[in-house]
Coordinates of C-alpha atoms and ligand atoms in Angstrom, one line a residue:
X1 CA 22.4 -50.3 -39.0
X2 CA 19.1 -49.8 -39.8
X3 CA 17.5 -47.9 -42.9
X4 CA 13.5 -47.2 -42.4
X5 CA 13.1 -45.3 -39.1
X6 CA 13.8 -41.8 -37.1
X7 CA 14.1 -39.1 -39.9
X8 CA 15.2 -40.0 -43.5
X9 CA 14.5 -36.7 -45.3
X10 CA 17.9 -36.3 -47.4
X11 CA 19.5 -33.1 -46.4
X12 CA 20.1 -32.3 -50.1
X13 CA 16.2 -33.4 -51.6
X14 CA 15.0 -30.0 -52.0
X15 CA 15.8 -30.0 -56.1
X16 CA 15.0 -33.5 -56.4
X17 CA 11.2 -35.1 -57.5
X18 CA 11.3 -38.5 -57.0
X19 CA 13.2 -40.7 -54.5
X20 CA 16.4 -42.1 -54.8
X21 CA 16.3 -45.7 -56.1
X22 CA 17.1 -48.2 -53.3
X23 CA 19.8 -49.9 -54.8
X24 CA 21.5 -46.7 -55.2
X25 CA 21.2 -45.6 -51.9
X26 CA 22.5 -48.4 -50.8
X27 CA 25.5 -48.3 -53.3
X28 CA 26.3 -44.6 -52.6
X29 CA 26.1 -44.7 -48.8
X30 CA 29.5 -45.2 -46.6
X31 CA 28.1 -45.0 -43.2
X32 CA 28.8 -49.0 -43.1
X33 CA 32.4 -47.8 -42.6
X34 CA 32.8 -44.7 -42.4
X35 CA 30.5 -44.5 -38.9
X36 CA 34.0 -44.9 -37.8
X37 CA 34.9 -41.6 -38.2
X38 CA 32.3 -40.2 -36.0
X39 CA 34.3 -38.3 -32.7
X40 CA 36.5 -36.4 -35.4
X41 CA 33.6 -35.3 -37.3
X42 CA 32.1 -34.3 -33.8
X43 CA 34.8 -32.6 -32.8
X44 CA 35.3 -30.8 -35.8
X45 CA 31.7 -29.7 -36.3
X46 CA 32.4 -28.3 -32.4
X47 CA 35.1 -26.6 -34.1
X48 CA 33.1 -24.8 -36.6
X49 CA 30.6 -23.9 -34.5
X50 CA 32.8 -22.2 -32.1
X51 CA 34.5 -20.2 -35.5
X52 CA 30.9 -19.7 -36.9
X53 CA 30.3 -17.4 -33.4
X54 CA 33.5 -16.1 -33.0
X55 CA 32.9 -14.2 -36.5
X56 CA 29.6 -13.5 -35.7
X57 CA 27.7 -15.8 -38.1
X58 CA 26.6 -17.6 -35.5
X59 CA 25.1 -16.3 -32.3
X60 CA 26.1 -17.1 -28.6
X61 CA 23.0 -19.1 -27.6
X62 CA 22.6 -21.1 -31.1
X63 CA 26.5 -21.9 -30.5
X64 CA 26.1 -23.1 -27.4
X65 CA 23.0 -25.3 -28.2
X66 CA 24.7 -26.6 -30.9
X67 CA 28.0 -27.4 -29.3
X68 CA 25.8 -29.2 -26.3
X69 CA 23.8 -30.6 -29.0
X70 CA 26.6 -32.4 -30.8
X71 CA 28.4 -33.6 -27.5
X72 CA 25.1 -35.2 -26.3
X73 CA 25.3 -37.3 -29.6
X74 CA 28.9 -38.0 -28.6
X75 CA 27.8 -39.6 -25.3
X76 CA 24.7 -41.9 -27.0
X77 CA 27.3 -42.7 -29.8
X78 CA 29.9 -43.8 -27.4
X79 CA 27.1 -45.9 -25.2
X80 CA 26.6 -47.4 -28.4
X81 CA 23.5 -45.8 -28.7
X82 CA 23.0 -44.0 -31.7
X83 CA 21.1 -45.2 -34.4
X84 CA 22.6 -45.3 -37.8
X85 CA 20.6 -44.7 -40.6
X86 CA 21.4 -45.8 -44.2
X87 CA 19.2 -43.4 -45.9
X88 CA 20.9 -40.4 -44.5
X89 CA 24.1 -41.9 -46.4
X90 CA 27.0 -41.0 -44.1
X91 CA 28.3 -40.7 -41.2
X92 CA 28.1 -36.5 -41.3
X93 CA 24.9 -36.6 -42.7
X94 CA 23.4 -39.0 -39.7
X95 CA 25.2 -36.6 -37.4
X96 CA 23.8 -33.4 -38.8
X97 CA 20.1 -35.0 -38.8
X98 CA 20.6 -36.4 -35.3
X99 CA 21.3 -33.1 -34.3
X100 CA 18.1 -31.1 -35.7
X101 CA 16.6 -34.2 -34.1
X102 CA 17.8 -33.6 -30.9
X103 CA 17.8 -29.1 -30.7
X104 CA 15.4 -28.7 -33.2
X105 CA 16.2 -25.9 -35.7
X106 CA 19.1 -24.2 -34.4
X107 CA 20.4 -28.0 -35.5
X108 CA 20.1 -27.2 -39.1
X109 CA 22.5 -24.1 -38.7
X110 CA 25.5 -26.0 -38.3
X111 CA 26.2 -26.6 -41.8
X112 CA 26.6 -22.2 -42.9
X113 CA 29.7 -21.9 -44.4
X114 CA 31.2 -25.6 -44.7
X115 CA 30.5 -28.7 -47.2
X116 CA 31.1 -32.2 -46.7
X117 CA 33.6 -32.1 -49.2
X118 CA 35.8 -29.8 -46.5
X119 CA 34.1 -31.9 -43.9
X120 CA 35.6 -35.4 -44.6
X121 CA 38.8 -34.1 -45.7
X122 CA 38.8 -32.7 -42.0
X123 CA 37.9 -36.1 -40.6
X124 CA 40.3 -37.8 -42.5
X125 CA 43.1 -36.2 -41.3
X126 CA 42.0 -36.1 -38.0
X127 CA 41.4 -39.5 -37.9
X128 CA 45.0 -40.1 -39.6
X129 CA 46.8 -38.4 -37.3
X130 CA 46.1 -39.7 -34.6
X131 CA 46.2 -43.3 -35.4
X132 CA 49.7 -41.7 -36.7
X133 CA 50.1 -41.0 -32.7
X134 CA 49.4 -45.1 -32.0
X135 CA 51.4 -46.5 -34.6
X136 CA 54.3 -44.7 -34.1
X137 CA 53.9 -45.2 -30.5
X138 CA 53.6 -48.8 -30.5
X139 CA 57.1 -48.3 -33.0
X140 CA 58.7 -46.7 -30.3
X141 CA 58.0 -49.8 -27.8
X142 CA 59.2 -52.3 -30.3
X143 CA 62.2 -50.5 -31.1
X144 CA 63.3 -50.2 -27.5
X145 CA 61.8 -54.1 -26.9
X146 CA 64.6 -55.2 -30.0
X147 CA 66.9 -52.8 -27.8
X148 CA 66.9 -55.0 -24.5
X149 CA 67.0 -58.0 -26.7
X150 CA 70.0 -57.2 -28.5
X151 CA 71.5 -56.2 -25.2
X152 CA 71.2 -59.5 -23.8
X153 CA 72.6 -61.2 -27.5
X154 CA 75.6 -59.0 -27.8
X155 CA 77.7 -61.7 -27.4
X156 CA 75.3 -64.6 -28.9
X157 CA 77.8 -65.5 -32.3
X158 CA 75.6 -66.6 -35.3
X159 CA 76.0 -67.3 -39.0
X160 CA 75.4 -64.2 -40.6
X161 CA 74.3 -64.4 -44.6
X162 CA 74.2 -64.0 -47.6
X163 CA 72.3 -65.3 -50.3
X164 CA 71.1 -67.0 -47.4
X165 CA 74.9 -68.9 -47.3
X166 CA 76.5 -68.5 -44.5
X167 CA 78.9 -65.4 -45.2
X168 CA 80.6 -64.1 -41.8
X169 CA 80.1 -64.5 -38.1
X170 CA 77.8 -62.3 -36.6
X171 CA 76.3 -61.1 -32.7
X172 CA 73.1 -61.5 -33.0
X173 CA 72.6 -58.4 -31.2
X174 CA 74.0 -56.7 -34.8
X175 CA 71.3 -58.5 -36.3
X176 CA 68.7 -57.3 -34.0
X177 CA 69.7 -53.4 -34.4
X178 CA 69.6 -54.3 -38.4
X179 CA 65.9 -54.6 -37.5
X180 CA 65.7 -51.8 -35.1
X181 CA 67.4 -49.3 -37.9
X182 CA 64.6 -50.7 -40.2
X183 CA 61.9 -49.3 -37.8
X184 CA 63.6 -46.1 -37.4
X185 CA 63.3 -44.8 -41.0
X186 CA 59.9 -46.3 -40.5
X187 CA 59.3 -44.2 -37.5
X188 CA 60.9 -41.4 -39.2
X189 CA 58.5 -41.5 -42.2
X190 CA 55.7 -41.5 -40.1
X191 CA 56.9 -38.7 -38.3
X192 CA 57.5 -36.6 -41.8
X193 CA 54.3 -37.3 -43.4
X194 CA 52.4 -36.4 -40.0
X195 CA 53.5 -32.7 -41.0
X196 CA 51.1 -33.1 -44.0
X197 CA 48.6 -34.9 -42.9
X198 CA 48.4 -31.7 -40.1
X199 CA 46.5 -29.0 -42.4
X200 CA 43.1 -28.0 -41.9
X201 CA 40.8 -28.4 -45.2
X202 CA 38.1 -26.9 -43.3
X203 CA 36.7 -23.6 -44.7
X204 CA 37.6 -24.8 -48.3
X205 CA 34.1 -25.7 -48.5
X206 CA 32.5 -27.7 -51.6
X207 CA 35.1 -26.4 -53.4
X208 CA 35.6 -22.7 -53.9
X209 CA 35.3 -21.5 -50.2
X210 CA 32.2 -19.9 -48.9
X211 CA 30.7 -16.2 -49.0
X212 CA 30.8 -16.1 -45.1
X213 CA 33.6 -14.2 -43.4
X214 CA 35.2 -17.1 -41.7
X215 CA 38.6 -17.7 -39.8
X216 CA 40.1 -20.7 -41.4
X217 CA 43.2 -20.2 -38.9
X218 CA 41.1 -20.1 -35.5
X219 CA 39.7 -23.5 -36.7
X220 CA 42.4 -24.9 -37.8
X221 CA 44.1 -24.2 -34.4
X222 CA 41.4 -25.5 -32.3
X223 CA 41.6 -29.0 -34.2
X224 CA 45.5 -28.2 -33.1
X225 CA 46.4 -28.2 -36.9
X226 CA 49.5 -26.7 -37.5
X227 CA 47.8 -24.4 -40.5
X228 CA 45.0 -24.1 -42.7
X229 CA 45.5 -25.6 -46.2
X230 CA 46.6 -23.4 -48.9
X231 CA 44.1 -23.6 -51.3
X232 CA 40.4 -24.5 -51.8
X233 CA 40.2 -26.4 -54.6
X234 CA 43.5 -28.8 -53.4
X235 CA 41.7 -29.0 -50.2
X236 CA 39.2 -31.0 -51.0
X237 CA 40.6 -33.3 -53.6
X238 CA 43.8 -33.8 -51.9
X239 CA 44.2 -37.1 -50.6
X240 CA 48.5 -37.6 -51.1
X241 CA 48.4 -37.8 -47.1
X242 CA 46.3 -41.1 -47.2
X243 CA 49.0 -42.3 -49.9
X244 CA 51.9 -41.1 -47.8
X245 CA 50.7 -42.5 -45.1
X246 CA 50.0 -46.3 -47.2
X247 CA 53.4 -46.1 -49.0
X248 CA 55.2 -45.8 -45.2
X249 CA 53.4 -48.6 -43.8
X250 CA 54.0 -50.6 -47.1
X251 CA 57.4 -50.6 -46.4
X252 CA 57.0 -51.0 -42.7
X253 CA 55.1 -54.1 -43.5
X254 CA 57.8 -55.2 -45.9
X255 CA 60.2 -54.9 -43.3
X256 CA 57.8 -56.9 -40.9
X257 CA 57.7 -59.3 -43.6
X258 CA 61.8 -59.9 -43.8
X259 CA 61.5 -60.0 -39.9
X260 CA 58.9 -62.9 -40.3
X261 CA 60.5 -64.7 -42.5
X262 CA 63.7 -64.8 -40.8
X263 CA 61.5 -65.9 -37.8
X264 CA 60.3 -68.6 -39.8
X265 CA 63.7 -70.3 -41.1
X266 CA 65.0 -69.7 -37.3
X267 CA 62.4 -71.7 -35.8
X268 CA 62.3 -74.1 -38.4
X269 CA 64.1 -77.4 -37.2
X270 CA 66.6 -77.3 -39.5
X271 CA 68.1 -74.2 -38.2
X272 CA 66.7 -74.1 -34.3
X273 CA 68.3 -70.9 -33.7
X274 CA 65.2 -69.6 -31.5
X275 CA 62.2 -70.6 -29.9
X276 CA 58.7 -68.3 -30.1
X277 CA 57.0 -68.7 -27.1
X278 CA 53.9 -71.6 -26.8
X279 CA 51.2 -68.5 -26.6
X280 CA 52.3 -67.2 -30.3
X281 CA 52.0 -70.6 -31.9
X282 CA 49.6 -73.0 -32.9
X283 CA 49.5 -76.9 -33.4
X284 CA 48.4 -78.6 -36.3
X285 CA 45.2 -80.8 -36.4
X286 CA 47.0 -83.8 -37.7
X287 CA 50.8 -84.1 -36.7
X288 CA 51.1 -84.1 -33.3
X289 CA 54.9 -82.8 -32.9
X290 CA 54.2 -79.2 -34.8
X291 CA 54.2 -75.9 -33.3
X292 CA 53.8 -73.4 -36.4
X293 CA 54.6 -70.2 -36.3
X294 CA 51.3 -68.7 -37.5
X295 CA 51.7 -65.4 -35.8
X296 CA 55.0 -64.8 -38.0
X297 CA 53.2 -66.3 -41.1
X298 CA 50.3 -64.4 -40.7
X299 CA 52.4 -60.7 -40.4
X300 CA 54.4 -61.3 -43.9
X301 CA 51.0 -62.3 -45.5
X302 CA 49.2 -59.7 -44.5
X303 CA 52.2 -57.3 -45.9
X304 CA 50.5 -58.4 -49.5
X305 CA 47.1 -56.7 -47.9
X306 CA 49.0 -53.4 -46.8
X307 CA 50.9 -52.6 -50.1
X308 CA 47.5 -53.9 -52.2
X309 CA 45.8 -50.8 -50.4
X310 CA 48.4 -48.6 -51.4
X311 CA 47.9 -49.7 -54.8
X312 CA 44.0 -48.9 -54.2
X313 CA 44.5 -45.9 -52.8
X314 CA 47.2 -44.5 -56.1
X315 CA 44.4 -45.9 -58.3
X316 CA 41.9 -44.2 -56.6
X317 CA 43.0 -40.6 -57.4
X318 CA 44.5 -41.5 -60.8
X319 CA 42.6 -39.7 -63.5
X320 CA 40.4 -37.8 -60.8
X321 CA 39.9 -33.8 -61.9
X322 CA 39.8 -31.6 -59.7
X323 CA 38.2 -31.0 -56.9
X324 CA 36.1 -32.9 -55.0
X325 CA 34.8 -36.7 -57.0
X326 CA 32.6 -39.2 -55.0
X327 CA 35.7 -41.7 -56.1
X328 CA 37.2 -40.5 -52.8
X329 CA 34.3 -41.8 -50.5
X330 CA 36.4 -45.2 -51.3
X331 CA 39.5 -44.0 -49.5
X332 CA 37.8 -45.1 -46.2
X333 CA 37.6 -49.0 -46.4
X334 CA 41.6 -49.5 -47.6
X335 CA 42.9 -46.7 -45.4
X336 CA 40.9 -48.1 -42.1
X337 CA 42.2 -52.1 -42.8
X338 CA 45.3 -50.6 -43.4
X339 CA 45.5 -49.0 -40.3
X340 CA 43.8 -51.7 -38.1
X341 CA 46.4 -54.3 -39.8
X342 CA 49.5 -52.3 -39.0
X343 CA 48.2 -51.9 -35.6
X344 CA 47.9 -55.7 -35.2
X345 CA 50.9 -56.6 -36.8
X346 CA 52.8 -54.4 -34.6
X347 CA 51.2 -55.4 -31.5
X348 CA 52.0 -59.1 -32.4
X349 CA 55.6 -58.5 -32.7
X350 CA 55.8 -56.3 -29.4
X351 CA 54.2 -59.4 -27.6
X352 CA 56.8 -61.7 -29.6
X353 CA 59.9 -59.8 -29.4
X354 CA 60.7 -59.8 -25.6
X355 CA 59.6 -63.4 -25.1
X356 CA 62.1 -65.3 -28.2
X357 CA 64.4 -67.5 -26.6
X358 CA 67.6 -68.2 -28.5
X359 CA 69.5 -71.6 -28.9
X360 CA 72.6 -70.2 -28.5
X361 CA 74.7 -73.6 -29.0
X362 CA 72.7 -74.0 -32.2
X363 CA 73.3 -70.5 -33.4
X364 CA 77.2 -70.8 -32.5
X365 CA 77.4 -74.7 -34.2
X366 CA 75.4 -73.1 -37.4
X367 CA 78.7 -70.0 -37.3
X368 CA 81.0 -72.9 -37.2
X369 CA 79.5 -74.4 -40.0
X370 CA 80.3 -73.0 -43.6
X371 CA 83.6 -71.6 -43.5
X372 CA 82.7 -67.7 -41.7
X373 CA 86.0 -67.2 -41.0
X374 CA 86.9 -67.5 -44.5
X375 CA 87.2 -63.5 -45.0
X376 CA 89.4 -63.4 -41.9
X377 CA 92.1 -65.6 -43.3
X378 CA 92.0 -63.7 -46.3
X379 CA 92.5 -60.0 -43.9
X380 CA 94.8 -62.5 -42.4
X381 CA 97.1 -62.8 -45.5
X382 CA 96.5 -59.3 -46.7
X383 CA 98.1 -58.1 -43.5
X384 CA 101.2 -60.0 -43.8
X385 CA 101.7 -58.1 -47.5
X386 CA 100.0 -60.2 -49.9
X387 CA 97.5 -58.3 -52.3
X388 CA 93.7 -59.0 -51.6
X389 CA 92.9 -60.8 -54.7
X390 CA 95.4 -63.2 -54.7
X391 CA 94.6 -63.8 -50.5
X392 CA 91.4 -64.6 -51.9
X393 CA 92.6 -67.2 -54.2
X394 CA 95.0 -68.8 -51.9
X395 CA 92.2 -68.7 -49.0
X396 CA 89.8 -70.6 -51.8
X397 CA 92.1 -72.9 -52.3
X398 CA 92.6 -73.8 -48.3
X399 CA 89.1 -73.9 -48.2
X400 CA 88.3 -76.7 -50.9
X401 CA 90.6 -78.8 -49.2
X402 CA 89.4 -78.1 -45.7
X403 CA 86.0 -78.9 -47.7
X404 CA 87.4 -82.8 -48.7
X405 CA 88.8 -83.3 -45.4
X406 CA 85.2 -82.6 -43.8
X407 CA 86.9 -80.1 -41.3
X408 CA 86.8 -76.4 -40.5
X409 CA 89.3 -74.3 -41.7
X410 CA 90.1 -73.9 -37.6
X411 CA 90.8 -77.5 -37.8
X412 CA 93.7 -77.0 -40.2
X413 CA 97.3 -77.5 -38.6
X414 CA 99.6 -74.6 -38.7
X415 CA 101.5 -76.8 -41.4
X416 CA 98.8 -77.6 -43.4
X417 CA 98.1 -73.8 -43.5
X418 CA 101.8 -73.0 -44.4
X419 CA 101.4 -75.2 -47.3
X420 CA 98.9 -72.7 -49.0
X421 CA 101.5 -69.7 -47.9
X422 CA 104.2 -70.1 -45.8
X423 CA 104.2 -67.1 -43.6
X424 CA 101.3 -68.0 -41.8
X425 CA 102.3 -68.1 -38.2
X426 CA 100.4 -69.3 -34.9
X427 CA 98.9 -66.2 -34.9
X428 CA 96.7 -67.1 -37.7
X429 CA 94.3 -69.2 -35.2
X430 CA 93.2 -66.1 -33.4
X431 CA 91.5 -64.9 -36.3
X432 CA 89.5 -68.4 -37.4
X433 CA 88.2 -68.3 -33.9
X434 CA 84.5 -66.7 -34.1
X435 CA 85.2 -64.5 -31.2
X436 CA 88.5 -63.1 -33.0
X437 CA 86.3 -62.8 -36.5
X438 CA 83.9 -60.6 -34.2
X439 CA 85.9 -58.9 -32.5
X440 CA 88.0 -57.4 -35.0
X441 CA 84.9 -55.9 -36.8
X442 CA 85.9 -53.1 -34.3
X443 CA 84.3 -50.0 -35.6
X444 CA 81.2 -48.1 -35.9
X445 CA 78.5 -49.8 -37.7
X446 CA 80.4 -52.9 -36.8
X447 CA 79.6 -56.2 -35.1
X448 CA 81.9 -56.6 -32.4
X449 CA 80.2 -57.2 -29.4
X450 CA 81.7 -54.0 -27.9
X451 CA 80.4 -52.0 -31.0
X452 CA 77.1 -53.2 -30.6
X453 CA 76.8 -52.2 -26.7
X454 CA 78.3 -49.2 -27.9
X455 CA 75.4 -48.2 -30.7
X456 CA 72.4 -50.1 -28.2
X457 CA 73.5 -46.9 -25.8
X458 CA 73.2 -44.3 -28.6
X459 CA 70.2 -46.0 -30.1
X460 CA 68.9 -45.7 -26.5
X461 CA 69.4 -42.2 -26.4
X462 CA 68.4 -41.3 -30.1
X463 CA 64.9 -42.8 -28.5
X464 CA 65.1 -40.6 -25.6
X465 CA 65.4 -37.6 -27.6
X466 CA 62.3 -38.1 -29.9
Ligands
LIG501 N1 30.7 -39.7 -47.8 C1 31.5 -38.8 -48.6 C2 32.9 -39.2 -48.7 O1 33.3 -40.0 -48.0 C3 31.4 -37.4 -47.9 C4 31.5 -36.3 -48.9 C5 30.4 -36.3 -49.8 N2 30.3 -35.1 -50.6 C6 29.5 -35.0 -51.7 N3 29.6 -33.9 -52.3 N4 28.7 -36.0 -52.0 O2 33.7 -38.7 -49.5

């Protein structure tokens, strides 16, 4: 970045008299970020140049200089060669200059009929939807990596809780599509604020639209937005996509969060229900046996980061009046780390999710543990006529003394179970076992192994039909 060479002359100095102060040039610019933003303010000046001839404001030949103009700065800008300047502010004001730099004064057309109020609200959204296109695309690949995972632990029996006590036997393929319904709705919320994040602003202007007879529509369907914006003045204030867009991935990172943290407990050595693979771990630089799992830790912190821009960006607009307020040049910085993070995040747990191993015998041990089965005797009783509540009572009582004689209810004899109700019969062991406790979860939404395989094939195809 450099700020004292190539052309400085601010594009808006006409009215002014004395330069601006360097501090506040430095405070007002945003090309330190918002440089960023450079092939969607490329492509939609092309855009507007194209419309600017089309109506005739703009002849053939100045078009075409422009356009060739503007796609020559594309090519030094991706070669990295393109030299920002801090004086000219931002990133649409360095373009603009480099362009009258490069054509001469046909450069200086470009700007008839537009403001960078309409401008940035046009990068903005360009910019959002597409990293809109990644996200949800890296979504999709995680969804159908928790897919094959919880393909292979249909039958993989594990504690599942509540309150984080053990509560009832679970597949741990059930938990696994838990997760994957998670990402759905987050998918789905992507997907549904998209639609409003694909309006074009541009023709709005500073404010009030402009005095040149422009086609809005033939601009907004070369950016391939789905319409122009309704209004002017909304155009170039609104910024509820940016918040849409935060408030979706806040709760995505909240859900990457619970995943984490269930990551953590499982790999912990007090549980031992699954191992993370070497490459998403680290060691510590004192105790030789650890093997942390950083990448985990790292995701659900970083939640804190996500939903903090949120906050930034609802604070932002708070109180602004309409329309456009410089306030908004600060929707950049939280909306970009927001974006990079929830890339990263999600790329960590794509790289993560195929590679967990489980430790089946520990998840199965843990199930045995804790009395899971507990509900089943009480379905047990209910089915052999005896009202819920008091199944409940008499299946508390045989647990506390399964409790003092250290054993599982499983463990009980058949007369040690008649003594809390005498109609218990043999049968009554099928349905302590963990596989009978599964199994008779038999129905949609359920966790019977055959359920599960059942909603993994119409999760599969619910995938195939986006
Ligand atoms: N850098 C500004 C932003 O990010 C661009 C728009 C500036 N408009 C203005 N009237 N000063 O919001």
């Amino acid at each position: 970045m450099s700020d004292n060479s190539g052309d400085t002359t601010k594009p808006w100095g006409g009215r002014f008299t004395e330069s601006t102060d360097e501090f506040v040039e430095r405070f007002t610019a945003s090309v330190s970020f918002d440089y960023r933003l450079y092939p969607y303010d490329i492509e939609g000046s092309i855009a507007h140049a194209r419309m600017l001839q089309k109506t005739g404001i703009l002849t053939p030949a100045d078009t075409t200089e422009i356009i060739a103009g503007l796609e020559g700065i594309r090519s030094d800008l991706e070669k990295g060669a393109f030299d920002w300047q801090v004086t000219l502010e931002d990133v649409h004001m360095n373009i603009e200059a480099a362009l009258t730099r490069r054509i001469g004064d046909t450069g200086k057309k470009l700007h008839t009929g537009r403001s960078r109020n309409d401008q940035v609200a046009t990068d903005i959204r360009l910019f959002v939807r597409q990293e809109i296109d990644f996200i949800a695309a890296i979504i999709d690949e995680l969804q159908a990596a928790l897919l094959d995972l919880a393909e292979r632990e249909a039958e993989t029996v594990m504690p599942g809780f509540t309150h984080l006590q053990t509560a009832q036997p679970v597949s741990f393929g059930h938990h696994l599509l838990a997760w994957f319904e998670m990402l759905d709705r987050d998918y789905q919320r992507l997907v549904d604020c998209r639609r409003r994040v694909n309006l074009s602003p541009l023709g709005a202007a500073a404010l009030a639209g402009t005095t040149f007879p422009i086609d809005r529509h033939y601009t907004s369907e070369l950016l391939g937005f789905s319409a122009p914006t309704a209004n002017s003045l909304d155009s170039v204030s609104d910024r509820d996509f940016a918040i849409e867009l935060a408030a979706a991935a806040s709760i995505m990172m909240t859900h990457l969060s619970r995943f984490s943290e269930e990551l953590v407990l499982w790999t912990s050595a007090q549980f031992d229900f699954i191992q993370l693979p070497d490459r998403f771990c680290t060691g510590s630089s004192i105790m030789p046996q650890k093997k942390n799992p950083d990448v985990p830790e790292l995701v659900r912190g970083k939640s804190g980061r996500v939903t903090g821009h949120l906050m930034a960006l609802l604070t932002l607009m708070k109180s602004q009046p309409l329309a456009y307020n410089k306030d908004n040049q600060e929707d950049k910085e939280p909306l970009f780390d927001l974006l990079d993070t929830v890339r990263d995040c999600l790329s960590a747990y794509l790289g993560m999710i195929p590679a967990i191993k489980c430790n089946r015998g520990n998840m199965r041990r843990a199930a045995m543990k804790g009395y899971a089965t507990a509900t089943d005797l009480a379905d047990y009783l209910v089915k052999k006529g005896i009202p819920f509540r008091d199944a409940h009572e008499i299946v508390g009582k045989a647990v506390a003394s399964a409790i003092e004689q250290e054993k599982d209810l499983s463990e009980l004899s058949l007369d040690e179970l008649k003594g809390f109700y005498s109609g218990i019969g043999e049968d009554v062991f099928e349905c302590l076992t963990l596989e009978g406790s599964l199994n008779a979860r038999d129905h949609f939404g359920g966790t019977a192994p055959k359920q599960v395989r059942q909603a993994i094939n119409t999760a599969r195809d619910r995938l195939a039909l986006r």
